[in-house]
PDB file of C-alpha atoms in Angstrom:
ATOM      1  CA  UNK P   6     103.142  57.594 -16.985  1.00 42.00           C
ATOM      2  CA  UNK P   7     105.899  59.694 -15.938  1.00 41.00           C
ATOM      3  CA  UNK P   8     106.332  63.513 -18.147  1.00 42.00           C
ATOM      4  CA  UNK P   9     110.088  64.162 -18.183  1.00 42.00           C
ATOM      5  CA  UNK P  10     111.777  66.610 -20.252  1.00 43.00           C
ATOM      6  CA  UNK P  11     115.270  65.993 -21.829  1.00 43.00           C
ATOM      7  CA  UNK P  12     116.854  68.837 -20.015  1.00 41.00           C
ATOM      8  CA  UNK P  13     117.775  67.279 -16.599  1.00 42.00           C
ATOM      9  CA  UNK P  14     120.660  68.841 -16.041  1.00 44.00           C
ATOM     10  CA  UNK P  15     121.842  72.464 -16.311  1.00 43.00           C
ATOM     11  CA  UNK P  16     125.005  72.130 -18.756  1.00 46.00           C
ATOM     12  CA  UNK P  17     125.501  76.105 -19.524  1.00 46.00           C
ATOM     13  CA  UNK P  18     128.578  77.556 -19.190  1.00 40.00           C
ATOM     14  CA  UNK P  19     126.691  80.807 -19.028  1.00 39.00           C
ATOM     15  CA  UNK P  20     124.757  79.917 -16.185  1.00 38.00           C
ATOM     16  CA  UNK P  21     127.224  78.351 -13.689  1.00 38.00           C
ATOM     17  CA  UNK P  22     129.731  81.277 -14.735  1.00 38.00           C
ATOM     18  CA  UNK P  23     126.723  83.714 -13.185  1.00 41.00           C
ATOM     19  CA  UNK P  24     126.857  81.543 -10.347  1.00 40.00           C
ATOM     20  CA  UNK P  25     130.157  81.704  -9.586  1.00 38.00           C
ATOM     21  CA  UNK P  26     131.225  85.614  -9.396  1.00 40.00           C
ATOM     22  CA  UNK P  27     127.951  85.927  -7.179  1.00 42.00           C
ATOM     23  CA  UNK P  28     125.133  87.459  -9.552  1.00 40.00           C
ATOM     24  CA  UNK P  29     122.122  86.355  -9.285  1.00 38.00           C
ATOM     25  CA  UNK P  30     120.839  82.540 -10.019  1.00 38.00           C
ATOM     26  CA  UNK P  31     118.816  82.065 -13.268  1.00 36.00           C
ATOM     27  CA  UNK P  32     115.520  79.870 -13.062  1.00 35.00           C
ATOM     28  CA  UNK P  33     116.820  76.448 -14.419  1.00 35.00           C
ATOM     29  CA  UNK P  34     115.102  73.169 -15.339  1.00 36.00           C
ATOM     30  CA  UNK P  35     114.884  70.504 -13.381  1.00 34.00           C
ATOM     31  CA  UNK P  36     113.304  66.781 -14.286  1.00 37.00           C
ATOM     32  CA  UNK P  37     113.405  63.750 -12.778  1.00 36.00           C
ATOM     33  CA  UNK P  38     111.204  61.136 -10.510  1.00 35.00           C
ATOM     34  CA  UNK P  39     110.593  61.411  -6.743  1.00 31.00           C
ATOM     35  CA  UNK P  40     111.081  58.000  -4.786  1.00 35.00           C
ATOM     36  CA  UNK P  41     108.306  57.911  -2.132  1.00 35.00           C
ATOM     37  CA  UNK P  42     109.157  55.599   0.765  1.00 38.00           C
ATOM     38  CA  UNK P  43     105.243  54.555   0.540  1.00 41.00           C
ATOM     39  CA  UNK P  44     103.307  52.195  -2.227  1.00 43.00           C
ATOM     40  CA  UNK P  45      99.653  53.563  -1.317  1.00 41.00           C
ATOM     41  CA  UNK P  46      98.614  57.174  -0.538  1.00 39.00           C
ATOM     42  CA  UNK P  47      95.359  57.430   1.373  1.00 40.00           C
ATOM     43  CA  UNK P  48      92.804  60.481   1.367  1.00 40.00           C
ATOM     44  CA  UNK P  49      90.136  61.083   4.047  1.00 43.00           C
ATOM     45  CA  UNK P  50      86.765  63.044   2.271  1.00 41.00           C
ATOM     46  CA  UNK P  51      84.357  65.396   4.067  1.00 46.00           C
ATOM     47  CA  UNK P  52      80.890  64.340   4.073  1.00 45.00           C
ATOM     48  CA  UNK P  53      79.866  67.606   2.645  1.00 44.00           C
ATOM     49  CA  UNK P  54      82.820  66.933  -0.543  1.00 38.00           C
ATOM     50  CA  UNK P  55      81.492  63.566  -1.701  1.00 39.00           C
ATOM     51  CA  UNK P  56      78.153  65.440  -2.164  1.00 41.00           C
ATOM     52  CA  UNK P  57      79.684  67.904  -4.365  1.00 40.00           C
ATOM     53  CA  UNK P  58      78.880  67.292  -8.092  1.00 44.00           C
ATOM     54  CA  UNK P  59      81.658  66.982 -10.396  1.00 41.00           C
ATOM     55  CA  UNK P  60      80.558  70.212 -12.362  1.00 41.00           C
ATOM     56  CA  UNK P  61      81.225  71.893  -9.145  1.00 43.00           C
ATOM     57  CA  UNK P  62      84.507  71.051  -8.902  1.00 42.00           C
ATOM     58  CA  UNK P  63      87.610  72.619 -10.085  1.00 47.00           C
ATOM     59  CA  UNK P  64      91.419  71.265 -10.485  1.00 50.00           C
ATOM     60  CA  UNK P  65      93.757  73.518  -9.516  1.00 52.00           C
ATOM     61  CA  UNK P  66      96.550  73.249 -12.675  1.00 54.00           C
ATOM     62  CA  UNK P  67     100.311  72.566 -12.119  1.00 53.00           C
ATOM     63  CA  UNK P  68     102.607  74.922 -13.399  1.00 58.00           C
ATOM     64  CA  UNK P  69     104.730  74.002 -16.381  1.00 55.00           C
ATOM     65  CA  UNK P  70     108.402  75.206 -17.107  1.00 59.00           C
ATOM     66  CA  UNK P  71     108.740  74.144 -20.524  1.00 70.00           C
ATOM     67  CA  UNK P  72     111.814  76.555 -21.433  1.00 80.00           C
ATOM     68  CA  UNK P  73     113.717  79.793 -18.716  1.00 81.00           C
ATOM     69  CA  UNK P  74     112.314  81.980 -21.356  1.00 83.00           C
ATOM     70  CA  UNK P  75     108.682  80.447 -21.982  1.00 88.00           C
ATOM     71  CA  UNK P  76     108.806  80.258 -17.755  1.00 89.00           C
ATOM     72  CA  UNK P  77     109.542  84.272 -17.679  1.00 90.00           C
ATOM     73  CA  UNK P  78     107.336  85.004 -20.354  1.00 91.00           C
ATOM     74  CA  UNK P  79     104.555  83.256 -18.647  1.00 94.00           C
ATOM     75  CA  UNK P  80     105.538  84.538 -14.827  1.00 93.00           C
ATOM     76  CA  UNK P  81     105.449  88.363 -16.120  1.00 94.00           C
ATOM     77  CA  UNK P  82     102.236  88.418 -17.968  1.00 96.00           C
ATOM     78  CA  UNK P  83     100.191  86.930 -15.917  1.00 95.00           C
ATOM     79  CA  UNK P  84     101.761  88.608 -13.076  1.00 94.00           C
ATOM     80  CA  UNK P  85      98.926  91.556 -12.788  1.00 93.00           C
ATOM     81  CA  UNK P  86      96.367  88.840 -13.469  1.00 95.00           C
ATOM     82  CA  UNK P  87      93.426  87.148 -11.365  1.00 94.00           C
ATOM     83  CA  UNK P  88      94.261  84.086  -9.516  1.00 94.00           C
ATOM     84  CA  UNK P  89      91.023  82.746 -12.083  1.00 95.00           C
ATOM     85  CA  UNK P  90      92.757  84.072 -15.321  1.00 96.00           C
ATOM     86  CA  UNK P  91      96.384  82.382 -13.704  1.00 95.00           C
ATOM     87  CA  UNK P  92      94.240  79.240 -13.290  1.00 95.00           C
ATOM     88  CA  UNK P  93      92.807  78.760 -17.077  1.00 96.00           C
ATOM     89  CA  UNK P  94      95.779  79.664 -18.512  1.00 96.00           C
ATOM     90  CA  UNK P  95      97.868  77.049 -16.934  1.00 94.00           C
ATOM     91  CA  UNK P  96      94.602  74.587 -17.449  1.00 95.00           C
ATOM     92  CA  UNK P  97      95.075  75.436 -21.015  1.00 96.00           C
ATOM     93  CA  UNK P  98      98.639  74.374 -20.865  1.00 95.00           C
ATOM     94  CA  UNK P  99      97.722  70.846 -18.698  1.00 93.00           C
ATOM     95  CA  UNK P 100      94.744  69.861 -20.164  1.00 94.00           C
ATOM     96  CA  UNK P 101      95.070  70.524 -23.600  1.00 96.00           C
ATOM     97  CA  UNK P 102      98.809  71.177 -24.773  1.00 93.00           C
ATOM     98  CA  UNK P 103     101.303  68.438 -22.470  1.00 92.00           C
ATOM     99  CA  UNK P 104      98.776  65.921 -21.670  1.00 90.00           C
ATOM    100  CA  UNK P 105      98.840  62.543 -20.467  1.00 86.00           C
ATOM    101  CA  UNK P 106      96.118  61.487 -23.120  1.00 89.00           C
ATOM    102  CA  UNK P 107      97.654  58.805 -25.474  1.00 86.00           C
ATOM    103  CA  UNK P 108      95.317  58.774 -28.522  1.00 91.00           C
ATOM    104  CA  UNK P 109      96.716  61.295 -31.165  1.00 90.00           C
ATOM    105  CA  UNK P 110      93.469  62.312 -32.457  1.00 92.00           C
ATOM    106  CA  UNK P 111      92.158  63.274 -29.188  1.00 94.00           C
ATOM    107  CA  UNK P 112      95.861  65.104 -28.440  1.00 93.00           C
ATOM    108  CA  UNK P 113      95.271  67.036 -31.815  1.00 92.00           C
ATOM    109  CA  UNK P 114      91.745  68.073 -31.440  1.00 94.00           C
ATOM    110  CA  UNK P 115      92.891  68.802 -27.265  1.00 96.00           C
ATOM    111  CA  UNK P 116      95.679  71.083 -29.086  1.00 95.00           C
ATOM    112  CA  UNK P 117      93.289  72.829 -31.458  1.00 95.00           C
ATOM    113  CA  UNK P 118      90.685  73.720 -28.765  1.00 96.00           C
ATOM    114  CA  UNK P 119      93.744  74.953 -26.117  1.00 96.00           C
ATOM    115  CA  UNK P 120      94.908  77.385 -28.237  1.00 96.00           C
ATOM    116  CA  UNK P 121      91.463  78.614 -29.054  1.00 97.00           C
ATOM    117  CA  UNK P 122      90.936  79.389 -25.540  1.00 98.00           C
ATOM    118  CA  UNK P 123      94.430  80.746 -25.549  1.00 97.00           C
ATOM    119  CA  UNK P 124      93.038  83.349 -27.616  1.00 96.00           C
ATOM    120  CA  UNK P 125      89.925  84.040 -25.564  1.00 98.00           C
ATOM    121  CA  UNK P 126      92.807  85.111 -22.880  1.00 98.00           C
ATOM    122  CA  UNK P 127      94.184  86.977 -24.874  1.00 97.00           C
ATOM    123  CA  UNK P 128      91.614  88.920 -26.220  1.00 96.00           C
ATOM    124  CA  UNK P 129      89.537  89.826 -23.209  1.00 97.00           C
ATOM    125  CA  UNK P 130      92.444  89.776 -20.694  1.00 97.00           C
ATOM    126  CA  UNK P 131      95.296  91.564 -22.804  1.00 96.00           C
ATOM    127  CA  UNK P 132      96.112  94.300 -25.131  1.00 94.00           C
ATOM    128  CA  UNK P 133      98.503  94.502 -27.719  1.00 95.00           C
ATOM    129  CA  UNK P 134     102.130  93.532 -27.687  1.00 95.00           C
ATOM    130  CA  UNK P 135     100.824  91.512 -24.318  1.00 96.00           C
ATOM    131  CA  UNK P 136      98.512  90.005 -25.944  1.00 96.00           C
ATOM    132  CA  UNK P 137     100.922  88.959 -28.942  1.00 95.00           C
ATOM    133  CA  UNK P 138     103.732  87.724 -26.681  1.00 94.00           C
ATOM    134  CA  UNK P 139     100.819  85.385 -24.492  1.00 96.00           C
ATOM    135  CA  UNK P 140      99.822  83.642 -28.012  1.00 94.00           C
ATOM    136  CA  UNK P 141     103.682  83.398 -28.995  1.00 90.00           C
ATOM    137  CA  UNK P 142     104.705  81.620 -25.736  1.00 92.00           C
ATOM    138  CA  UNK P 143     100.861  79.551 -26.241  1.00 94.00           C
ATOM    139  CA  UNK P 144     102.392  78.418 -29.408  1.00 91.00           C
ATOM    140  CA  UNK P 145     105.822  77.660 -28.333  1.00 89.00           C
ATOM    141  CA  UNK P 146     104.352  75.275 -25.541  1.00 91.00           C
ATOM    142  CA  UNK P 147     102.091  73.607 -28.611  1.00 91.00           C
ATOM    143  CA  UNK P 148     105.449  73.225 -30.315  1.00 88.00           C
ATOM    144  CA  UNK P 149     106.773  71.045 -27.605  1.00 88.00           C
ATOM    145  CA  UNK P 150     103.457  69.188 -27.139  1.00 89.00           C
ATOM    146  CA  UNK P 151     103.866  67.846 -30.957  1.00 87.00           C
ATOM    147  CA  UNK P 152     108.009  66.662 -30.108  1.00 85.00           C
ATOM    148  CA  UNK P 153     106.367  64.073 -27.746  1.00 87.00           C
ATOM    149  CA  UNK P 154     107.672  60.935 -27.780  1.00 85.00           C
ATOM    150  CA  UNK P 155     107.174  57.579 -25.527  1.00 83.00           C
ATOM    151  CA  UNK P 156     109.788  55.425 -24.206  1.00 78.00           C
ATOM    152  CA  UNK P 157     108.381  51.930 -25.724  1.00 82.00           C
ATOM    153  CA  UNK P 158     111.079  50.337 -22.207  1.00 80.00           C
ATOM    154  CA  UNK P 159     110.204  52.992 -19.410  1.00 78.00           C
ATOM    155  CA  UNK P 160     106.688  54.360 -20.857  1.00 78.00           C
ATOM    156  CA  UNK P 161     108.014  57.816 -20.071  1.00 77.00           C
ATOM    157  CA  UNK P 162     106.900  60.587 -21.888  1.00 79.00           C
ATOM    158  CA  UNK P 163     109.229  62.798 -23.195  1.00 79.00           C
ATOM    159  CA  UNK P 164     109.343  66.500 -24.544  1.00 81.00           C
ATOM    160  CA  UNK P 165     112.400  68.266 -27.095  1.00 78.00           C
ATOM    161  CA  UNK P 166     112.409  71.465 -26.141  1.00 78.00           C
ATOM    162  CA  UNK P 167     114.328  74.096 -28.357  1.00 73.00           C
ATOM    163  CA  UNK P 168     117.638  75.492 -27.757  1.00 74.00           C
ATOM    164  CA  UNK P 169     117.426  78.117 -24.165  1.00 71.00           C
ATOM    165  CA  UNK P 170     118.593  81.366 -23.800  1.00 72.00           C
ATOM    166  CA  UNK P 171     118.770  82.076 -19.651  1.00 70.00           C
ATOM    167  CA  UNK P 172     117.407  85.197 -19.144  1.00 69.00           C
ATOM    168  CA  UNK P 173     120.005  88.218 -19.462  1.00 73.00           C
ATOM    169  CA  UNK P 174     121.768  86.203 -21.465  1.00 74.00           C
ATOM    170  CA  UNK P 175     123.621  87.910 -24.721  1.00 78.00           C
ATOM    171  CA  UNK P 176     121.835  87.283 -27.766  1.00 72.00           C
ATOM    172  CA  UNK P 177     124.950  85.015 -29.074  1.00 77.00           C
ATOM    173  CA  UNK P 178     124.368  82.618 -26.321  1.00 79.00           C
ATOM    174  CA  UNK P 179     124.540  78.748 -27.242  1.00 82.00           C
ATOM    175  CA  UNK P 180     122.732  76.280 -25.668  1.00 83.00           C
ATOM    176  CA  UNK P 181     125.575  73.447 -25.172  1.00 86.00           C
ATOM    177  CA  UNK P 182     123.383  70.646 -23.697  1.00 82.00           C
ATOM    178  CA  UNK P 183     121.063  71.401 -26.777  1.00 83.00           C
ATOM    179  CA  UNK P 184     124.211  71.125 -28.975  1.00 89.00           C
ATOM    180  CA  UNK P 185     125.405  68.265 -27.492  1.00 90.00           C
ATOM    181  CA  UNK P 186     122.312  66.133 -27.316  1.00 86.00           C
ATOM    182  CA  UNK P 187     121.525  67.130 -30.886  1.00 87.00           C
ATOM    183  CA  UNK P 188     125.595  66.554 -32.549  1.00 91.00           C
ATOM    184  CA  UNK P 189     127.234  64.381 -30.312  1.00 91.00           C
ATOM    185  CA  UNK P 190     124.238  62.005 -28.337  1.00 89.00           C
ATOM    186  CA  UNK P 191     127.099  59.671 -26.922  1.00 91.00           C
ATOM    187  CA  UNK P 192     129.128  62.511 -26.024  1.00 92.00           C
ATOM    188  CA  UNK P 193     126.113  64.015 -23.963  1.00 89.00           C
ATOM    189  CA  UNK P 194     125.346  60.454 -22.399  1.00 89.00           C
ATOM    190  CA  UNK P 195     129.147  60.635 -20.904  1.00 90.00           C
ATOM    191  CA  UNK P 196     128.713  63.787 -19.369  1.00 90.00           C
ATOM    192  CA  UNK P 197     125.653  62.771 -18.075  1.00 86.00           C
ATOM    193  CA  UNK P 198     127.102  59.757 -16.269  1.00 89.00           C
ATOM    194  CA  UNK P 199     129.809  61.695 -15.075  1.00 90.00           C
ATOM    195  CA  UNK P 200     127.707  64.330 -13.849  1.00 89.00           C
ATOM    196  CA  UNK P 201     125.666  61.490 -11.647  1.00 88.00           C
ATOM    197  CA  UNK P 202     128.716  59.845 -10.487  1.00 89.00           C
ATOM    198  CA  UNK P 203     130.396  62.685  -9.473  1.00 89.00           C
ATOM    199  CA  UNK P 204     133.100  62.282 -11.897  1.00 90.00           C
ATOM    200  CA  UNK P 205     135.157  65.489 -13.838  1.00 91.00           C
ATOM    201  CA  UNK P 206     132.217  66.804 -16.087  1.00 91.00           C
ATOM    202  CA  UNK P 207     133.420  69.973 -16.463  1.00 90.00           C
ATOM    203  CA  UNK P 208     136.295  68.958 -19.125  1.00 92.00           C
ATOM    204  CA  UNK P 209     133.705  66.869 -21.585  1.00 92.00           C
ATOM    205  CA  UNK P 210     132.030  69.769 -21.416  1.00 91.00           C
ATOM    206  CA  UNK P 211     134.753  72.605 -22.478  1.00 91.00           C
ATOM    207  CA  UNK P 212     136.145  70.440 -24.889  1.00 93.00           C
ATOM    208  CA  UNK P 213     132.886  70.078 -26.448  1.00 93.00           C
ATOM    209  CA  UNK P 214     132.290  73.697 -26.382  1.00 91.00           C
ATOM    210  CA  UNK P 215     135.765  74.365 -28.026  1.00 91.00           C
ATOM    211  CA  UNK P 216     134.409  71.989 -31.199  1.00 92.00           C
ATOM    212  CA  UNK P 217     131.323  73.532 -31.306  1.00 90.00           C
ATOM    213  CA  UNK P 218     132.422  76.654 -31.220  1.00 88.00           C
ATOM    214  CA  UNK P 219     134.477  76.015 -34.723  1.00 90.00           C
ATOM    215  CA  UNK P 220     131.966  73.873 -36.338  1.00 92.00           C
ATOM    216  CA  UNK P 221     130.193  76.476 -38.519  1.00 91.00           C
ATOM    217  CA  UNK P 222     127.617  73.681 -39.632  1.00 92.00           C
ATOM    218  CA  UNK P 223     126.313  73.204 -36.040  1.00 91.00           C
ATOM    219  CA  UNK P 224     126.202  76.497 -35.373  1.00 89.00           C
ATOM    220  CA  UNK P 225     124.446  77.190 -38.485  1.00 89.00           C
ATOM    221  CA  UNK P 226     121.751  74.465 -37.930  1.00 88.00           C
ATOM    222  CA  UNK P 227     121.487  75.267 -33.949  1.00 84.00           C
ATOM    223  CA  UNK P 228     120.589  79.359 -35.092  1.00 83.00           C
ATOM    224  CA  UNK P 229     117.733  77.530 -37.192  1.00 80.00           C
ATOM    225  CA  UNK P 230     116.160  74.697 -34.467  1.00 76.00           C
ATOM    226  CA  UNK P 231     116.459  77.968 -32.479  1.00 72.00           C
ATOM    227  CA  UNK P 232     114.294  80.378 -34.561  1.00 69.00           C
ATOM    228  CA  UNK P 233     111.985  77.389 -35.325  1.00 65.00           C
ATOM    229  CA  UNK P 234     109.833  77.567 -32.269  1.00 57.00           C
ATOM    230  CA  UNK P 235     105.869  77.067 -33.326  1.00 49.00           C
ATOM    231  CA  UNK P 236     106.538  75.559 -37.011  1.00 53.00           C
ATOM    232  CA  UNK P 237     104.219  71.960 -35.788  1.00 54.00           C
ATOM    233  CA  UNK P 238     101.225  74.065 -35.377  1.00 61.00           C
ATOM    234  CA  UNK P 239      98.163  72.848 -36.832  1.00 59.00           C
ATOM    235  CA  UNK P 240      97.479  74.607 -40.307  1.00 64.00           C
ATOM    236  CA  UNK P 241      93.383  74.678 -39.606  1.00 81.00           C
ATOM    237  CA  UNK P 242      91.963  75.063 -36.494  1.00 90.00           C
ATOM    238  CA  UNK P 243      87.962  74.244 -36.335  1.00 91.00           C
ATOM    239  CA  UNK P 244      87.284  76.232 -33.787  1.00 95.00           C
ATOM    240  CA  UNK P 245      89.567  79.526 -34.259  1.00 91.00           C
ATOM    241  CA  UNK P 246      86.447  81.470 -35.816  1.00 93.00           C
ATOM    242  CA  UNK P 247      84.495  80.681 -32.142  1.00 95.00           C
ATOM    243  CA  UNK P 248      83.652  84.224 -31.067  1.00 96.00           C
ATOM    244  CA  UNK P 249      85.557  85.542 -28.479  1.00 96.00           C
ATOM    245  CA  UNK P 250      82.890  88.598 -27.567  1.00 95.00           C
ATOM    246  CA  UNK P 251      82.407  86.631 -23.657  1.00 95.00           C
ATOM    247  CA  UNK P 252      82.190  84.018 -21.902  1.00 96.00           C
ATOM    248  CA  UNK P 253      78.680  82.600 -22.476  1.00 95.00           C
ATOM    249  CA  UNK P 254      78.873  83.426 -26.490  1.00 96.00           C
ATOM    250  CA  UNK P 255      82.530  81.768 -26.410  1.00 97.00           C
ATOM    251  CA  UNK P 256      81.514  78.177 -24.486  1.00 97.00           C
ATOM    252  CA  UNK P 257      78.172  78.449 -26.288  1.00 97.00           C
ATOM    253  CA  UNK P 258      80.227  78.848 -29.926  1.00 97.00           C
ATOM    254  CA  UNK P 259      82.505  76.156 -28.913  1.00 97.00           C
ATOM    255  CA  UNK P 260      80.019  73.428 -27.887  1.00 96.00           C
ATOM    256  CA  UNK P 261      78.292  74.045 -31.412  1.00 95.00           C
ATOM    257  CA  UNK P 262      80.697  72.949 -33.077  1.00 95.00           C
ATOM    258  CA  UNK P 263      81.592  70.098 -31.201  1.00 95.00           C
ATOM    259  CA  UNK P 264      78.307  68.982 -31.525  1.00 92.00           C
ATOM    260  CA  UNK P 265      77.980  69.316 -34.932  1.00 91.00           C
ATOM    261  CA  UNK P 266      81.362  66.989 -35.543  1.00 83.00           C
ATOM    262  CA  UNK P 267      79.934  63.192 -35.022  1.00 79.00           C
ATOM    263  CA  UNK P 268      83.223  62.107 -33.060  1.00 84.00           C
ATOM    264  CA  UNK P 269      84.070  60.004 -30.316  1.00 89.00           C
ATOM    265  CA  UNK P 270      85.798  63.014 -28.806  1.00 91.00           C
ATOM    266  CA  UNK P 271      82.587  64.905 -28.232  1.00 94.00           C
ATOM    267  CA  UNK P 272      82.625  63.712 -24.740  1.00 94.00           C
ATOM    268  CA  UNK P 273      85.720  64.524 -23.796  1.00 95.00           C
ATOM    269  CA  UNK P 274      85.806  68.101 -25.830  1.00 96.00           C
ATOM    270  CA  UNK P 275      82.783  69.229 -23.700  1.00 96.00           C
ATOM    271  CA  UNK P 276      83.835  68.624 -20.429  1.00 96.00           C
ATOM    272  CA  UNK P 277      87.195  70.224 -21.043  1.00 97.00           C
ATOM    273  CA  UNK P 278      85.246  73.373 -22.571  1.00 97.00           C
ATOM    274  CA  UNK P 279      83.207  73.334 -19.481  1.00 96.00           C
ATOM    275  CA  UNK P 280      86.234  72.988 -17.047  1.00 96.00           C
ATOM    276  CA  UNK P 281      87.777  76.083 -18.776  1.00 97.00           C
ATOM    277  CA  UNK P 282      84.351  78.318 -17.575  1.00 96.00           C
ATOM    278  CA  UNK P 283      84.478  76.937 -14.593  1.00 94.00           C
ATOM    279  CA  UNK P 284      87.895  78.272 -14.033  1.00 94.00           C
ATOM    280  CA  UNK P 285      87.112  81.871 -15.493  1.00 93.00           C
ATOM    281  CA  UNK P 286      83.501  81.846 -14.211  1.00 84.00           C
ATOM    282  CA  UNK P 287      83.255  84.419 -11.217  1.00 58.00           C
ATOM    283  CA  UNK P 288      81.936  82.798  -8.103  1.00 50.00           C
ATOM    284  CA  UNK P 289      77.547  83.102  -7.744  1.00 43.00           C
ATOM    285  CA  UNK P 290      77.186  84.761 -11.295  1.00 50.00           C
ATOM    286  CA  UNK P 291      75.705  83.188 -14.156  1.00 51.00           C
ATOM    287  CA  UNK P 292      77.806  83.184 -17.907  1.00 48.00           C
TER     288      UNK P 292
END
């Protein structure tokens, strides 16, 4: 399945105006699908790989953008961090919060134990307002997991993200392609198409921004999807009492209580408990 999100263009005024009297570029979003001019990839393995067990092996996690700010929040506290702490944390985000696992009981129960071991990070690698800010942004990203939707025609998975403020951005700042996509859907699917075939964008999108601008309704309801960032969370969480104390006590904690649940997921819960040591675990010392 291919992830997309439903931001694939940049559509803010605020952004393109920073581009154009020379300041400097804001991270934006970018989605889409890569055409490869190949149908079949081929790897070569070691010898001394294919003897490795698969406990002894560790996936190195892709980094997600999910909004500029969740991207900046991410970038600057984890900037001071080991490369093992960096790892787990962005584990957390691809194993257990924007998955490619279909069943919604395993995607809740994936969600549940993510954010648990959000909160190991956060206890044992941060302090304070840090640590706050980590389990905010945690939660924002478990927002967006719950938005996910499939398309039944192209099976691609897709995320709603909520309204973006670039960074250095005024406090007033309104996300038009959120606006758009939200109010006027067949509006936004113009400017799309005109944006892909080259065609004058730029005035559906001012004279969308001049009705937005008056429409106190939209603007009312846009201030609210924006303050509304980790409302899906799950109310319980059966493992948020695991203790945190270290490592060892933490997995150990963890894998009690899967094991006392008599679910299918058991499997599945383990080895992404285990995989989440593995990535914290310091190289030749025990838990």
């Amino acid at each position: 399945m291919k992830v997309q999100s439903t931001t694939p263009f940049d559509l803010n005024t605020y952004t393109h105006s920073q581009q154009r009297t020379g300041q400097a570029a804001q991270p934006t979003i970018i989605s889409g699908k890569f055409e490869l001019s190949h149908d079949t990839d081929t790897v070569e393995i070691s010898n001394a790989s294919r003897q490795l067990a698969s406990s002894d092996i560790v996936n190195h996690a892709a980094v997600f953008f999910g909004t500029v700010q969740i991207n900046e929040s991410l970038e600057r506290l984890l900037k001071s961090q080991s490369s093992e702490v960096k790892e787990a944390v962005y584990g957390i985000i691809q194993s257990n919060l924007i998955t490619d696992v279909t069943d919604e009981d395993q995607r809740s129960t994936l969600l549940e134990l993510g954010l648990t071991q959000a909160q190991y990070i956060a206890n044992n690698y941060m302090k304070g307002n840090q640590a706050t800010e980590f389990m905010t942004t945690i939660r924002q990203i478990g927002a967006i997991s719950t938005t996910r939707t499939i398309n039944p025609e192209t099976k691609q998975i897709q995320y709603n993200t909520p309204p973006q403020r670039p960074v250095g951005a005024p406090e007033d700042y309104v996300d038009l392609n959120y606006m758009m996509r939200k109010f006027q859907p067949q509006t936004y699917d113009k400017l799309q198409d005109a944006i892909i075939n080259n065609k004058d964008w730029s005035s559906i999108l001012q004279n969308f921004a001049k009705q937005a601008s008056t429409n106190q309704a939209w603007i009312k309801e846009y201030r609210e999807d924006a303050a509304r960032s980790a409302d899906n969370m799950p109310i319980q969480n059966r493992f948020e009492k695991a203790d945190t104390t270290s490592l060892s006590t933490f997995v150990h904690a963890v894998k009690e209580i899967i094991t006392r649940t008599d679910s299918p997921n058991n499997k599945l819960l383990i080895d992404n408990i285990e995989a989440f040591m593995r990535k914290l675990k310091p190289e030749g010392k025990t838990v």
